mmCIF file of C-alpha atoms in Angstrom:
data_model
loop_
_atom_site.group_PDB
_atom_site.id
_atom_site.type_symbol
_atom_site.label_atom_id
_atom_site.label_comp_id
_atom_site.label_asym_id
_atom_site.label_seq_id
_atom_site.Cartn_x
_atom_site.Cartn_y
_atom_site.Cartn_z
ATOM 1 C CA MET H 1 111.790 12.487 91.544
ATOM 2 C CA SER H 2 110.937 11.196 88.079
ATOM 3 C CA ALA H 3 108.039 13.670 87.816
ATOM 4 C CA ILE H 4 110.354 16.570 88.680
ATOM 5 C CA VAL H 5 112.964 15.407 86.169
ATOM 6 C CA ASP H 6 110.305 15.034 83.464
ATOM 7 C CA ARG H 7 108.951 18.512 84.227
ATOM 8 C CA LEU H 8 112.373 20.189 84.206
ATOM 9 C CA TYR H 9 113.435 18.624 80.916
ATOM 10 C CA SER H 10 110.089 19.036 79.140
ATOM 11 C CA SER H 11 109.952 22.799 79.679
ATOM 12 C CA ILE H 12 113.342 23.576 78.114
ATOM 13 C CA ASN H 13 113.912 26.629 75.970
ATOM 14 C CA GLY H 14 116.995 26.649 73.796
ATOM 15 C CA GLU H 15 118.489 25.450 70.556
ATOM 16 C CA THR H 16 117.496 22.177 68.902
ATOM 17 C CA TYR H 17 120.348 19.847 67.987
ATOM 18 C CA SER H 18 120.595 16.351 66.622
ATOM 19 C CA PHE H 19 122.449 14.032 68.985
ATOM 20 C CA HIS H 20 124.994 13.677 66.188
ATOM 21 C CA GLN H 21 125.843 17.372 66.697
ATOM 22 C CA LEU H 22 126.375 16.796 70.438
ATOM 23 C CA PHE H 23 128.175 13.440 70.604
ATOM 24 C CA GLU H 24 131.075 11.634 69.021
ATOM 25 C CA VAL H 25 131.074 7.822 69.066
ATOM 26 C CA ALA H 26 134.362 6.888 70.749
ATOM 27 C CA ASN H 27 136.031 3.575 69.916
ATOM 28 C CA GLU H 28 139.281 4.008 71.821
ATOM 29 C CA LYS H 29 140.668 0.566 72.730
ATOM 30 C CA ASN H 30 142.786 -0.348 75.759
ATOM 31 C CA LYS H 31 145.586 -1.700 73.516
ATOM 32 C CA LYS H 32 148.434 -0.567 75.787
ATOM 33 C CA LEU H 33 146.660 -2.029 78.859
ATOM 34 C CA ILE H 34 146.769 1.360 80.579
ATOM 35 C CA TYR H 35 143.490 0.734 82.428
ATOM 36 C CA LYS H 36 142.684 -2.360 84.483
ATOM 37 C CA ASN H 37 139.449 -1.234 86.183
ATOM 38 C CA VAL H 38 136.502 -2.760 84.330
ATOM 39 C CA LEU H 39 133.272 -0.746 84.451
ATOM 40 C CA SER H 40 129.698 -1.963 84.000
ATOM 41 C CA ALA H 41 126.501 -0.066 83.310
ATOM 42 C CA SER H 42 124.058 0.475 86.154
ATOM 43 C CA GLN H 43 120.855 2.359 85.461
ATOM 44 C CA GLU H 44 120.678 3.975 88.890
ATOM 45 C CA LEU H 45 124.391 4.638 89.443
ATOM 46 C CA GLY H 46 125.739 5.067 85.918
ATOM 47 C CA MET H 47 129.037 3.377 85.153
ATOM 48 C CA ILE H 48 130.384 1.570 88.215
ATOM 49 C CA GLU H 49 133.293 -0.740 88.948
ATOM 50 C CA ARG H 50 132.331 -4.256 87.879
ATOM 51 C CA SER H 51 133.519 -5.528 91.265
ATOM 52 C CA ASP H 52 130.859 -3.341 92.972
ATOM 53 C CA ILE H 53 127.844 -5.033 91.351
ATOM 54 C CA ASN H 54 128.254 -8.333 93.215
ATOM 55 C CA ILE H 55 128.327 -10.356 90.010
ATOM 56 C CA ASP H 56 131.482 -12.324 89.415
ATOM 57 C CA ILE H 57 132.058 -12.071 85.674
ATOM 58 C CA LYS H 58 135.116 -14.031 84.602
ATOM 59 C CA PHE H 59 137.364 -12.691 81.901
ATOM 60 C CA GLU H 60 140.924 -13.182 80.753
ATOM 61 C CA GLN H 61 143.196 -10.342 81.835
ATOM 62 C CA ASP H 62 144.731 -10.380 78.349
ATOM 63 C CA SER H 63 141.319 -9.783 76.751
ATOM 64 C CA ILE H 64 141.020 -6.293 78.233
ATOM 65 C CA SER H 65 143.233 -4.971 75.448
ATOM 66 C CA GLY H 66 140.099 -5.126 73.267
ATOM 67 C CA TYR H 67 137.920 -3.346 75.837
ATOM 68 C CA LYS H 68 136.832 0.222 75.150
ATOM 69 C CA ILE H 69 138.130 3.147 77.207
ATOM 70 C CA VAL H 70 135.418 5.113 78.988
ATOM 71 C CA ARG H 71 136.393 8.610 80.085
ATOM 72 C CA ASN H 72 134.972 10.724 82.890
ATOM 73 C CA GLY H 73 131.980 12.564 81.383
ATOM 74 C CA ASP H 74 131.153 9.963 78.718
ATOM 75 C CA TYR H 75 127.761 8.334 78.237
ATOM 76 C CA VAL H 76 127.566 4.609 77.571
ATOM 77 C CA VAL H 77 124.793 2.946 75.574
ATOM 78 C CA HIS H 78 123.924 -0.454 77.026
ATOM 79 C CA LEU H 79 121.162 -2.961 76.372
ATOM 80 C CA ARG H 80 118.522 -1.953 78.910
ATOM 81 C CA SER H 81 116.647 0.328 76.534
ATOM 82 C CA PHE H 82 113.377 -0.009 78.442
ATOM 83 C CA GLN H 83 115.122 1.861 81.312
ATOM 84 C CA GLY H 84 116.802 4.414 79.102
ATOM 85 C CA GLY H 85 119.808 2.427 78.000
ATOM 86 C CA PHE H 86 122.297 5.244 78.653
ATOM 87 C CA ALA H 87 124.645 5.330 81.652
ATOM 88 C CA PHE H 88 126.719 8.361 82.640
ATOM 89 C CA SER H 89 130.335 7.759 83.629
ATOM 90 C CA ASP H 90 131.874 9.879 86.361
ATOM 91 C CA ARG H 91 135.095 7.853 86.195
ATOM 92 C CA THR H 92 137.653 6.632 83.709
ATOM 93 C CA GLY H 93 138.125 2.926 83.045
ATOM 94 C CA ILE H 94 137.333 0.264 80.476
ATOM 95 C CA CYS H 95 134.161 -1.541 79.511
ATOM 96 C CA SER H 96 132.965 -4.339 77.292
ATOM 97 C CA PRO H 97 133.343 -3.791 73.548
ATOM 98 C CA ALA H 98 129.579 -4.484 73.302
ATOM 99 C CA TYR H 99 128.876 -1.026 74.745
ATOM 100 C CA THR H 100 128.787 2.129 72.632
ATOM 101 C CA ILE H 101 130.693 5.073 74.114
ATOM 102 C CA LEU H 102 129.333 8.568 73.433
ATOM 103 C CA ARG H 103 131.675 11.476 74.134
ATOM 104 C CA PRO H 104 129.827 14.816 74.419
ATOM 105 C CA ASN H 105 131.225 18.056 73.035
ATOM 106 C CA ASP H 106 131.297 21.332 74.939
ATOM 107 C CA LEU H 107 127.676 22.210 74.106
ATOM 108 C CA VAL H 108 126.651 19.644 76.742
ATOM 109 C CA GLY H 109 127.397 20.461 80.379
ATOM 110 C CA TYR H 110 129.056 17.776 82.515
ATOM 111 C CA GLY H 111 126.381 15.231 83.467
ATOM 112 C CA TYR H 112 123.486 17.371 82.230
ATOM 113 C CA LEU H 113 121.885 14.625 80.152
ATOM 114 C CA SER H 114 122.370 11.870 82.769
ATOM 115 C CA HIS H 115 118.912 12.441 84.272
ATOM 116 C CA PHE H 116 117.303 13.219 80.918
ATOM 117 C CA PHE H 117 118.388 9.822 79.574
ATOM 118 C CA THR H 118 116.403 8.092 82.356
ATOM 119 C CA SER H 119 113.300 10.279 82.032
ATOM 120 C CA LYS H 120 109.994 8.847 80.831
ATOM 121 C CA LEU H 121 109.964 11.426 78.055
ATOM 122 C CA PHE H 122 113.296 10.176 76.675
ATOM 123 C CA ILE H 123 112.560 6.463 77.160
ATOM 124 C CA LYS H 124 109.306 6.882 75.266
ATOM 125 C CA SER H 125 111.183 8.546 72.392
ATOM 126 C CA LEU H 126 113.500 5.509 72.134
ATOM 127 C CA LYS H 127 110.655 3.358 70.805
ATOM 128 C CA LEU H 128 111.446 4.767 67.374
ATOM 129 C CA VAL H 129 115.017 3.418 67.422
ATOM 130 C CA THR H 130 114.862 0.195 69.495
ATOM 131 C CA TYR H 131 114.633 -3.267 68.043
ATOM 132 C CA GLY H 132 114.120 -6.729 69.475
ATOM 133 C CA ILE H 133 111.836 -8.050 72.184
ATOM 134 C CA ARG H 134 111.638 -7.604 75.958
ATOM 135 C CA ASP H 135 114.932 -7.204 77.822
ATOM 136 C CA GLY H 136 116.955 -8.031 74.719
ATOM 137 C CA ARG H 137 115.963 -4.834 72.947
ATOM 138 C CA SER H 138 118.796 -2.812 71.548
ATOM 139 C CA ILE H 139 119.129 0.798 70.516
ATOM 140 C CA ASN H 140 120.135 1.555 66.950
ATOM 141 C CA VAL H 141 122.726 4.220 67.759
ATOM 142 C CA ASP H 142 123.056 5.437 64.160
ATOM 143 C CA GLU H 143 119.333 6.163 64.004
ATOM 144 C CA TRP H 144 119.337 7.655 67.518
ATOM 145 C CA LEU H 145 122.116 10.094 66.571
ATOM 146 C CA ASN H 146 119.705 11.594 64.003
ATOM 147 C CA MET H 147 117.060 12.296 66.654
ATOM 148 C CA THR H 148 116.874 15.809 68.094
ATOM 149 C CA VAL H 149 116.881 17.385 71.541
ATOM 150 C CA THR H 150 116.402 20.934 72.773
ATOM 151 C CA LEU H 151 119.403 22.087 74.738
ATOM 152 C CA PRO H 152 119.556 25.240 76.866
ATOM 153 C CA ASN H 153 122.754 27.249 77.346
ATOM 154 C CA ILE H 154 125.409 25.933 79.749
ATOM 155 C CA GLN H 155 124.302 28.197 82.633
ATOM 156 C CA GLU H 156 120.739 26.849 82.423
ATOM 157 C CA GLN H 157 122.057 23.283 82.188
ATOM 158 C CA VAL H 158 124.049 23.843 85.396
ATOM 159 C CA ARG H 159 120.985 25.343 87.107
ATOM 160 C CA ILE H 160 118.776 22.365 86.173
ATOM 161 C CA LEU H 161 121.420 19.839 87.210
ATOM 162 C CA THR H 162 121.937 21.664 90.536
ATOM 163 C CA ILE H 163 118.201 21.445 91.300
ATOM 164 C CA ILE H 164 118.062 17.736 90.480
ATOM 165 C CA ASN H 165 121.221 16.956 92.472
ATOM 166 C CA ALA H 166 119.903 18.884 95.506
ATOM 167 C CA ILE H 167 116.634 16.919 95.443
ATOM 168 C CA ASP H 168 118.539 13.668 94.968
ATOM 169 C CA ALA H 169 120.813 14.466 97.943
ATOM 170 C CA LYS H 170 117.761 15.306 100.074
ATOM 171 C CA LEU H 171 116.136 11.984 99.130
ATOM 172 C CA HIS H 172 119.299 10.074 100.131
ATOM 173 C CA ILE H 173 119.358 11.874 103.504
ATOM 174 C CA GLU H 174 115.700 11.043 104.112
ATOM 175 C CA ILE H 175 116.298 7.371 103.241
ATOM 176 C CA LYS H 176 119.200 7.252 105.722
ATOM 177 C CA LYS H 177 117.043 8.891 108.402
ATOM 178 C CA GLN H 178 114.281 6.371 107.747
ATOM 179 C CA SER H 179 116.748 3.499 108.093
ATOM 180 C CA CYS H 180 118.087 4.891 111.397
ATOM 181 C CA LEU H 181 114.567 5.356 112.766
ATOM 182 C CA PHE H 182 113.668 1.806 111.750
ATOM 183 C CA ARG H 183 116.731 0.425 113.560
ATOM 184 C CA GLN H 184 115.921 2.544 116.610
ATOM 185 C CA LYS H 185 112.332 1.280 116.605
ATOM 186 C CA SER H 186 113.538 -2.333 116.380
ATOM 187 C CA TYR H 187 115.968 -1.799 119.243
ATOM 188 C CA LEU H 188 113.333 -0.185 121.450
ATOM 189 C CA LEU H 189 110.806 -2.931 120.739
ATOM 190 C CA ASN H 190 113.388 -5.600 121.565
ATOM 191 C CA THR H 191 114.417 -3.973 124.858
ATOM 192 C CA MET H 192 110.853 -3.178 125.891
ATOM 193 C CA PHE H 193 110.034 -6.847 126.486
ATOM 194 C CA ILE H 194 113.159 -7.841 128.467
#
C-alpha cells in the first residue's frame, strides 16, 4: 500500500503551492463547552475518540474549555513526526491544546492529503523542519508552512483518493477473510482430534 501511495503522489502534475497557501492554522477554543468528545491522534486511523485508544487519560472536565476545536476535514499536527506527524480528522470534537490544527481551503479536496502525509516521500521531507531527538521530535509548523507541494485539480484529487480508498477497502476485506480462515482452521484442527 505504501508503495502505491508513494507512486500516486510522486507522479502528480499540477500547480505548486506553499502549505501556507493551502492551510490556515486554527486556534478555536472550546470556551462555551459546546464539545465534550475528546479526540486523540492516531497515525493509522487519524483523529479518533480518546476513549477508543484504550488509554485512560485523566483530565478535569472544566479544563476542556481550553481544548482546541477540531472540525471534520481538518488535519492535526502531533508529535510523531517520524510517522508523518499529521492526522486527518473525519469528525468534529476537541483535542489537546498541544496539537496544531490545520484547516484546508477549497484548493484541497476532502481527505486528499491524508495519505500523502503518511507517505515516505512526505516523511522524508519533514527532516528539514523537525527538531529534537527520537520520539520527542517536533515539527516546526511555521517552517513547514513555507514548504511546497504540487497539487492537482480537485477532479484528479478525487480520482487519486478513490483509488487509494478502493485498495484500502480491499486490504481490509482480505484481512477479515484471513482471520475467518484462521478461525476455521483452528476449529477444524480442534474437532479433528476428538
